[in-house]
PDB file of C-alpha atoms and ligand atoms in Angstrom:
ATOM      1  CA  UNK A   1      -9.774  39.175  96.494  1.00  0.00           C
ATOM      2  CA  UNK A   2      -6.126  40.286  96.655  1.00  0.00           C
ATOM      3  CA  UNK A   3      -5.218  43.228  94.616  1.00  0.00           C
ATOM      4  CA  UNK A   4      -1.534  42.803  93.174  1.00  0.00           C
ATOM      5  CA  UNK A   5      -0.103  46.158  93.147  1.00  0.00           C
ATOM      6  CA  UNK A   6       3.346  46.430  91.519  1.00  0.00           C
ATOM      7  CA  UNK A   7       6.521  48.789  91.464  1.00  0.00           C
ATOM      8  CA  UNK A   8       8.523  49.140  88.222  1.00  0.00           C
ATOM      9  CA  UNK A   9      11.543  51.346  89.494  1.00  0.00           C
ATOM     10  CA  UNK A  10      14.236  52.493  87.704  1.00  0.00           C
ATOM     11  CA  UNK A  11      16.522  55.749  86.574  1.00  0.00           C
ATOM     12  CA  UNK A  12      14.521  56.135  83.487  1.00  0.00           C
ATOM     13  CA  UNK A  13      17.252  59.019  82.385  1.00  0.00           C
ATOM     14  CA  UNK A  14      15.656  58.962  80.110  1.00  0.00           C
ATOM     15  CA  UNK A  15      12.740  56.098  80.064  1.00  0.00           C
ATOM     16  CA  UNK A  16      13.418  54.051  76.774  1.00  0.00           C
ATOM     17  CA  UNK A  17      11.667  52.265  75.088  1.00  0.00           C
ATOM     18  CA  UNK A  18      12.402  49.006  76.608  1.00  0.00           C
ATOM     19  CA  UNK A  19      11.272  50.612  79.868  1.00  0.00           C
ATOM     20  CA  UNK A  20       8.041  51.499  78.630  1.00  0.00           C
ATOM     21  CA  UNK A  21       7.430  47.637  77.475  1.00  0.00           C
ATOM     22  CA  UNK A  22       8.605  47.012  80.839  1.00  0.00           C
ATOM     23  CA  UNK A  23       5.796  48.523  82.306  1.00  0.00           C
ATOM     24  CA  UNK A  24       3.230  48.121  79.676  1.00  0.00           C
ATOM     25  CA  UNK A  25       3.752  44.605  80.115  1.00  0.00           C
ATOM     26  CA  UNK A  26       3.516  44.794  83.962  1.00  0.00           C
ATOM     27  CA  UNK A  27      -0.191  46.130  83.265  1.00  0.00           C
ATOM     28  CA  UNK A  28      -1.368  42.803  81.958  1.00  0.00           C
ATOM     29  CA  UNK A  29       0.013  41.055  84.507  1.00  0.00           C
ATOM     30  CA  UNK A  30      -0.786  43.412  87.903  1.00  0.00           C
ATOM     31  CA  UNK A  31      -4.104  45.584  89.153  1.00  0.00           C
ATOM     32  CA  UNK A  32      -1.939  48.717  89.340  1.00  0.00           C
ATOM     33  CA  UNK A  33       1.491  50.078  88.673  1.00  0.00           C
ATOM     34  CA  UNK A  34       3.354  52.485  90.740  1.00  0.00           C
ATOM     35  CA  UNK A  35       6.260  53.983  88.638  1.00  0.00           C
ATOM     36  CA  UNK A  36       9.038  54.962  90.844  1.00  0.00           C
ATOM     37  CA  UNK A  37      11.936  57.203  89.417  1.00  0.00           C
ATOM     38  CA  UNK A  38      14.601  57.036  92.022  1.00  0.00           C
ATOM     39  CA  UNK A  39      15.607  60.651  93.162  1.00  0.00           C
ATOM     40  CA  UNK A  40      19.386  61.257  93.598  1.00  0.00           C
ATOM     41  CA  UNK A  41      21.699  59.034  91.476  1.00  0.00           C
ATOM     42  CA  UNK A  42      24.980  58.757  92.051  1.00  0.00           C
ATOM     43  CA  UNK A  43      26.022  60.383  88.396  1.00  0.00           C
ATOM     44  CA  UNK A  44      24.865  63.500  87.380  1.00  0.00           C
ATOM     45  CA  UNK A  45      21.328  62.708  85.815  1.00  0.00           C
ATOM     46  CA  UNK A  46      20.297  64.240  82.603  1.00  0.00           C
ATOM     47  CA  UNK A  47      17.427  64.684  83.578  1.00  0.00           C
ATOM     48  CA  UNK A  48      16.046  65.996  86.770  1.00  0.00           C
ATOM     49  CA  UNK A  49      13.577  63.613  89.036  1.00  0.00           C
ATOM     50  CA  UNK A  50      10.800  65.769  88.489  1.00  0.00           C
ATOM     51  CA  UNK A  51      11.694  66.191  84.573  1.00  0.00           C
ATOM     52  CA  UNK A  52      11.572  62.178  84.450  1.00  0.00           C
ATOM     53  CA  UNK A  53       8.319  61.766  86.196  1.00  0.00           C
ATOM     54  CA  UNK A  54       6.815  64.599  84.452  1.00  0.00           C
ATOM     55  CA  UNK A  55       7.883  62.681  81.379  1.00  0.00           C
ATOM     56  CA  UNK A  56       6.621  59.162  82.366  1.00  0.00           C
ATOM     57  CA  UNK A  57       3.297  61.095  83.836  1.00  0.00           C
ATOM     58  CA  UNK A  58       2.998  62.631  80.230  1.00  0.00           C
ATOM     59  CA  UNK A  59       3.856  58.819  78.094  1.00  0.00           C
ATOM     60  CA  UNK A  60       1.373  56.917  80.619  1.00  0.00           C
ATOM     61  CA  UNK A  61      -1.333  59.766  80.815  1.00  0.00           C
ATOM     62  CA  UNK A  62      -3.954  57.204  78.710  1.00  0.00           C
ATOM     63  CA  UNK A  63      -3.176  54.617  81.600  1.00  0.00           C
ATOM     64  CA  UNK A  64      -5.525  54.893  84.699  1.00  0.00           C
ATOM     65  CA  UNK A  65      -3.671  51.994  86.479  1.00  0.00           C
ATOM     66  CA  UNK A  66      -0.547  53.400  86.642  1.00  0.00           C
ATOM     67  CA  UNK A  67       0.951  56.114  89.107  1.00  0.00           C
ATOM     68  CA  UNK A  68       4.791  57.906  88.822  1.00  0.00           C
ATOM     69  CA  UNK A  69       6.549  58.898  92.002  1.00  0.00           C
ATOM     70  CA  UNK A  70       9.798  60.023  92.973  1.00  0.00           C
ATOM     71  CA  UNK A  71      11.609  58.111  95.679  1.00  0.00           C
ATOM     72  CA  UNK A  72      14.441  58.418  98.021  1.00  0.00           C
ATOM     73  CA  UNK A  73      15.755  55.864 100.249  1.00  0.00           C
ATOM     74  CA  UNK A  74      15.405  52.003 100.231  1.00  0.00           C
ATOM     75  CA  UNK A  75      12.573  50.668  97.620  1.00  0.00           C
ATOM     76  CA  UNK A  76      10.903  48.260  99.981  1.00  0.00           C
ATOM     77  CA  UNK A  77       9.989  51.047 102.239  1.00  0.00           C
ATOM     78  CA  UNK A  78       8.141  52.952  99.545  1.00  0.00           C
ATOM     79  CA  UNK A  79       6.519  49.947  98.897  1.00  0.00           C
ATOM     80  CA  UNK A  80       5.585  48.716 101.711  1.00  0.00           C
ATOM     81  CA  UNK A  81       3.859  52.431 102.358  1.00  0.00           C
ATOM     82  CA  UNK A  82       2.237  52.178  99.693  1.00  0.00           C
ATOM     83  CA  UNK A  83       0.716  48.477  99.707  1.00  0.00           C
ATOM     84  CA  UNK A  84       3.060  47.268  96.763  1.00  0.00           C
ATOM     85  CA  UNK A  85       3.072  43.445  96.932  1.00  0.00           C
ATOM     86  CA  UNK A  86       5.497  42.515  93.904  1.00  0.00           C
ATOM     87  CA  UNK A  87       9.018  44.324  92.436  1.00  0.00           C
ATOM     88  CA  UNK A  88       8.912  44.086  88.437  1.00  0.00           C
ATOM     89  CA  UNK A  89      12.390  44.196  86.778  1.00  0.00           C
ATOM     90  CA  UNK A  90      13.028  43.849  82.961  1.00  0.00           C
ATOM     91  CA  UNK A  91      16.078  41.703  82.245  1.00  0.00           C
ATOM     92  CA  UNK A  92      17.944  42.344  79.065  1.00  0.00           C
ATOM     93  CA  UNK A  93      20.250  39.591  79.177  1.00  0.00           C
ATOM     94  CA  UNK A  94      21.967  36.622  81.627  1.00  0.00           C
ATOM     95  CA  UNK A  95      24.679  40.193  82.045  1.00  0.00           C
ATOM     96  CA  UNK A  96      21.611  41.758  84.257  1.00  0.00           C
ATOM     97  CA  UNK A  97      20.872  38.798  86.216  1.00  0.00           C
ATOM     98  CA  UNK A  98      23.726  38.021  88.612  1.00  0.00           C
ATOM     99  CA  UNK A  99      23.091  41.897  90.565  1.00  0.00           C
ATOM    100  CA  UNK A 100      19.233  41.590  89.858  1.00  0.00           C
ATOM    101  CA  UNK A 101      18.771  38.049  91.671  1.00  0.00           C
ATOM    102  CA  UNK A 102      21.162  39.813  94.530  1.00  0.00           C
ATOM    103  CA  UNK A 103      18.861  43.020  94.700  1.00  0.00           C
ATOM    104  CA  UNK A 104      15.468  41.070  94.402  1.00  0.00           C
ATOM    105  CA  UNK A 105      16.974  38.612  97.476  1.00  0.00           C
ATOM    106  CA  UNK A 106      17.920  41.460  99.290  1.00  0.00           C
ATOM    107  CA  UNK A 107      14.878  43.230  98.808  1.00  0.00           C
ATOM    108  CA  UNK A 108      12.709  40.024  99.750  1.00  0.00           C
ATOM    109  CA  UNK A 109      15.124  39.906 103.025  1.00  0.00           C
ATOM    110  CA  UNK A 110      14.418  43.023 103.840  1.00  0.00           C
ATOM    111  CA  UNK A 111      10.530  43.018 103.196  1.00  0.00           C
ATOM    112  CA  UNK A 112       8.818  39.751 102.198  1.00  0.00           C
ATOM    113  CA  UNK A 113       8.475  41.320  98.811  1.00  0.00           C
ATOM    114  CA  UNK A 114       9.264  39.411  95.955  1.00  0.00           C
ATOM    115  CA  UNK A 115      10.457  40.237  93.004  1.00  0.00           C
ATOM    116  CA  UNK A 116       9.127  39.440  89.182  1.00  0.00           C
ATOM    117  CA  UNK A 117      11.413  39.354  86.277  1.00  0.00           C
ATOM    118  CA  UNK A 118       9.962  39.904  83.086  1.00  0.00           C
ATOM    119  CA  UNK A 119      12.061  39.287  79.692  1.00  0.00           C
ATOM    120  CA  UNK A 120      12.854  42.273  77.606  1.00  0.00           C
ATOM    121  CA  UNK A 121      11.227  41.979  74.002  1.00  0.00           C
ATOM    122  CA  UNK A 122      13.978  41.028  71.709  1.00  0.00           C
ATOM    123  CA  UNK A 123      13.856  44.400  69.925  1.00  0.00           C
ATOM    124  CA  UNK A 124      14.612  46.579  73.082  1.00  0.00           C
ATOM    125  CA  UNK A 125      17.258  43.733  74.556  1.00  0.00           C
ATOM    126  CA  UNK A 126      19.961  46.280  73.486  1.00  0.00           C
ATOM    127  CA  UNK A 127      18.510  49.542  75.125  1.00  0.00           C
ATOM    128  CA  UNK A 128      19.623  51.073  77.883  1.00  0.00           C
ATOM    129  CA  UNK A 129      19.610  54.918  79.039  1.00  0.00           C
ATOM    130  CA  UNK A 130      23.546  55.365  79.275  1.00  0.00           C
ATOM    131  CA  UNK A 131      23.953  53.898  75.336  1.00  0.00           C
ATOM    132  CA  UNK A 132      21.058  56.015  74.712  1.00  0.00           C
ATOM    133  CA  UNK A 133      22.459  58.750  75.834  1.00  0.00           C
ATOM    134  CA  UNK A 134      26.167  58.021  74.528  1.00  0.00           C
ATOM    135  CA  UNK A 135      24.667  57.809  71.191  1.00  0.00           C
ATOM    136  CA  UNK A 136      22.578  60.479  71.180  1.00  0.00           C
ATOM    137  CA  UNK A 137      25.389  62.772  72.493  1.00  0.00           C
ATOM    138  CA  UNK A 138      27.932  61.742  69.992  1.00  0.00           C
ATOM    139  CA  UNK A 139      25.122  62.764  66.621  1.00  0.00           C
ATOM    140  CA  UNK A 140      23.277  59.450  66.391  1.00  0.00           C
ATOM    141  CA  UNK A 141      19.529  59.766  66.149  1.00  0.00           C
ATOM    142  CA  UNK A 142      17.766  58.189  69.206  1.00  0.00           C
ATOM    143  CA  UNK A 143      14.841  57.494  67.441  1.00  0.00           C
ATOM    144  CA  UNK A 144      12.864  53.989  67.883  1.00  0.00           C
ATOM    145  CA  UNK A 145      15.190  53.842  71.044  1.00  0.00           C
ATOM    146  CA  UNK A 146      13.058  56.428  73.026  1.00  0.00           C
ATOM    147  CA  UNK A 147       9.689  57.825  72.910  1.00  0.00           C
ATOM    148  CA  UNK A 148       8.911  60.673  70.396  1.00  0.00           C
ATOM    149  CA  UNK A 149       8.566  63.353  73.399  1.00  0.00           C
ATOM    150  CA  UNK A 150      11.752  61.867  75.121  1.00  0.00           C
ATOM    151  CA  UNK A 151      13.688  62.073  72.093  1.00  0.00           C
ATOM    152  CA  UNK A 152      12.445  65.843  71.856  1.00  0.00           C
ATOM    153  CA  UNK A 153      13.916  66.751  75.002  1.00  0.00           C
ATOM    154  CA  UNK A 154      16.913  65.069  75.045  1.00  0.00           C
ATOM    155  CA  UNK A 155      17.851  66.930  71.637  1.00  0.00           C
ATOM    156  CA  UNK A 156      16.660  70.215  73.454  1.00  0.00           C
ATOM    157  CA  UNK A 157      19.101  69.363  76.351  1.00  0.00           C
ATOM    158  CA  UNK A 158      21.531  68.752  74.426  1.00  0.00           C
ATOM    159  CA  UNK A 159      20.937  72.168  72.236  1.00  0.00           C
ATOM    160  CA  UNK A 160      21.135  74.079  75.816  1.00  0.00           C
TER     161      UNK A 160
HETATM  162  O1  PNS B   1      17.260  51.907  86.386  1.00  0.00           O
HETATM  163  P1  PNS B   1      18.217  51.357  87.407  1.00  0.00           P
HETATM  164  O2  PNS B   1      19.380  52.308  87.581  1.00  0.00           O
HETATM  165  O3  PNS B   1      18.639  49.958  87.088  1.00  0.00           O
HETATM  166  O4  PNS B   1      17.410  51.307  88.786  1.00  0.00           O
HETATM  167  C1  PNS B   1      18.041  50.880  89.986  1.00  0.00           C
HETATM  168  C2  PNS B   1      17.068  50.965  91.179  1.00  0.00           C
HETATM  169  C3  PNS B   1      16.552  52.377  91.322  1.00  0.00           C
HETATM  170  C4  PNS B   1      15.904  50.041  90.917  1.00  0.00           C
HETATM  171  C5  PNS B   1      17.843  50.502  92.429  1.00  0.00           C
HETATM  172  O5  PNS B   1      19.034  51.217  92.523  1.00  0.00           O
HETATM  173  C6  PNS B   1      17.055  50.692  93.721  1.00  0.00           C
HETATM  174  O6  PNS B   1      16.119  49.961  93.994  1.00  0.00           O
HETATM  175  N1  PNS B   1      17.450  51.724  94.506  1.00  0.00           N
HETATM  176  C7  PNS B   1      16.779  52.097  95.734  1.00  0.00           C
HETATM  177  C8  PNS B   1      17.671  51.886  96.948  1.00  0.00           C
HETATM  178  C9  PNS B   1      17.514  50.471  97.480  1.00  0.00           C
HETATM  179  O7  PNS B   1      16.427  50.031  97.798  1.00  0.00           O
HETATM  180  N2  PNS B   1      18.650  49.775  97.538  1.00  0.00           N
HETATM  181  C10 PNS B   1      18.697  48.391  97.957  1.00  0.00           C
HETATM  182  C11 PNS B   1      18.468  47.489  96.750  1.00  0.00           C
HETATM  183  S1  PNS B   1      18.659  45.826  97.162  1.00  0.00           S
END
């Protein structure tokens, strides 16, 4: 029987809490889950790549099927080396589609490896890390938008 191994990749600076339906989701639907937090982005993160996989490794530690990794480089390699058959993407909102349909044709181009969408819940549709952050920079609380631990840390980096 064919095993169908996804990759949920991402910033995750930091994961939200529409990223972690993301991938909860993506464990009903696939044998295993590789989380891959992509190294060097172009802004300043804040959050370093090991700090975000440290913190997905923590939120997913109850989840047996699932596996964080850093990557650098193009994501079709790492998941071609590691026996990935399917991309999962969470789309927010006809706003993410246009580049995500480019990126998952590219990607298929490039590989063979198709790409699955899967629909935000309504209540995260809003989310993303940059808004997260904004908010949580300028005073607003960032809780419900982020994990307990996440929102921990981000108050402690912000406190440095
Ligand atoms: O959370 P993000 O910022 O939307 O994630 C973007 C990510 C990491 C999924 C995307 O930038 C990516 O796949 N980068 C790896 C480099 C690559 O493969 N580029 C070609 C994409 S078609």
């Amino acid at each position: 029987m064919r095993v169908a191994k996804a990759v949920c990749p991402g910033s995750f600076d930091p994961p939200t809490n529409g990223h972690m339906d993301v991938i909860r989701r993506s464990l009903s639907l696939f044998d295993t889950v590789l989380v891959a937090v992509i190294r060097n982005l172009s802004k300043r993160p804040m959050f370093s790549s090991e700090e975000r996989v440290e913190m997905l490794c923590d939120l997913l530690a109850e989840e047996p099927r699932v596996e964080v990794v850093a990557f650098d480089g193009l994501l079709v390699d790492l998941a071609k080396a590691r026996g990935v058959n399917v991309i999962v993407k969470g789309l927010r909102a006809v706003s993410d589609f246009d580049y995500e349909l480019q990126m998952a044709q590219m990607n298929h181009g490039l590989s063979g490896i198709d790409t699955v969408f899967i629909p935000t819940s309504p209540e995260h549709a809003y989310l993303s890390s940059s808004l997260v952050k904004e908010v949580g920079s300028l005073g607003g609380s960032v809780s419900g938008l982020v994990p307990g631990r996440v929102a921990e840390l981000m108050k402690e980096r912000w406190s440095e």
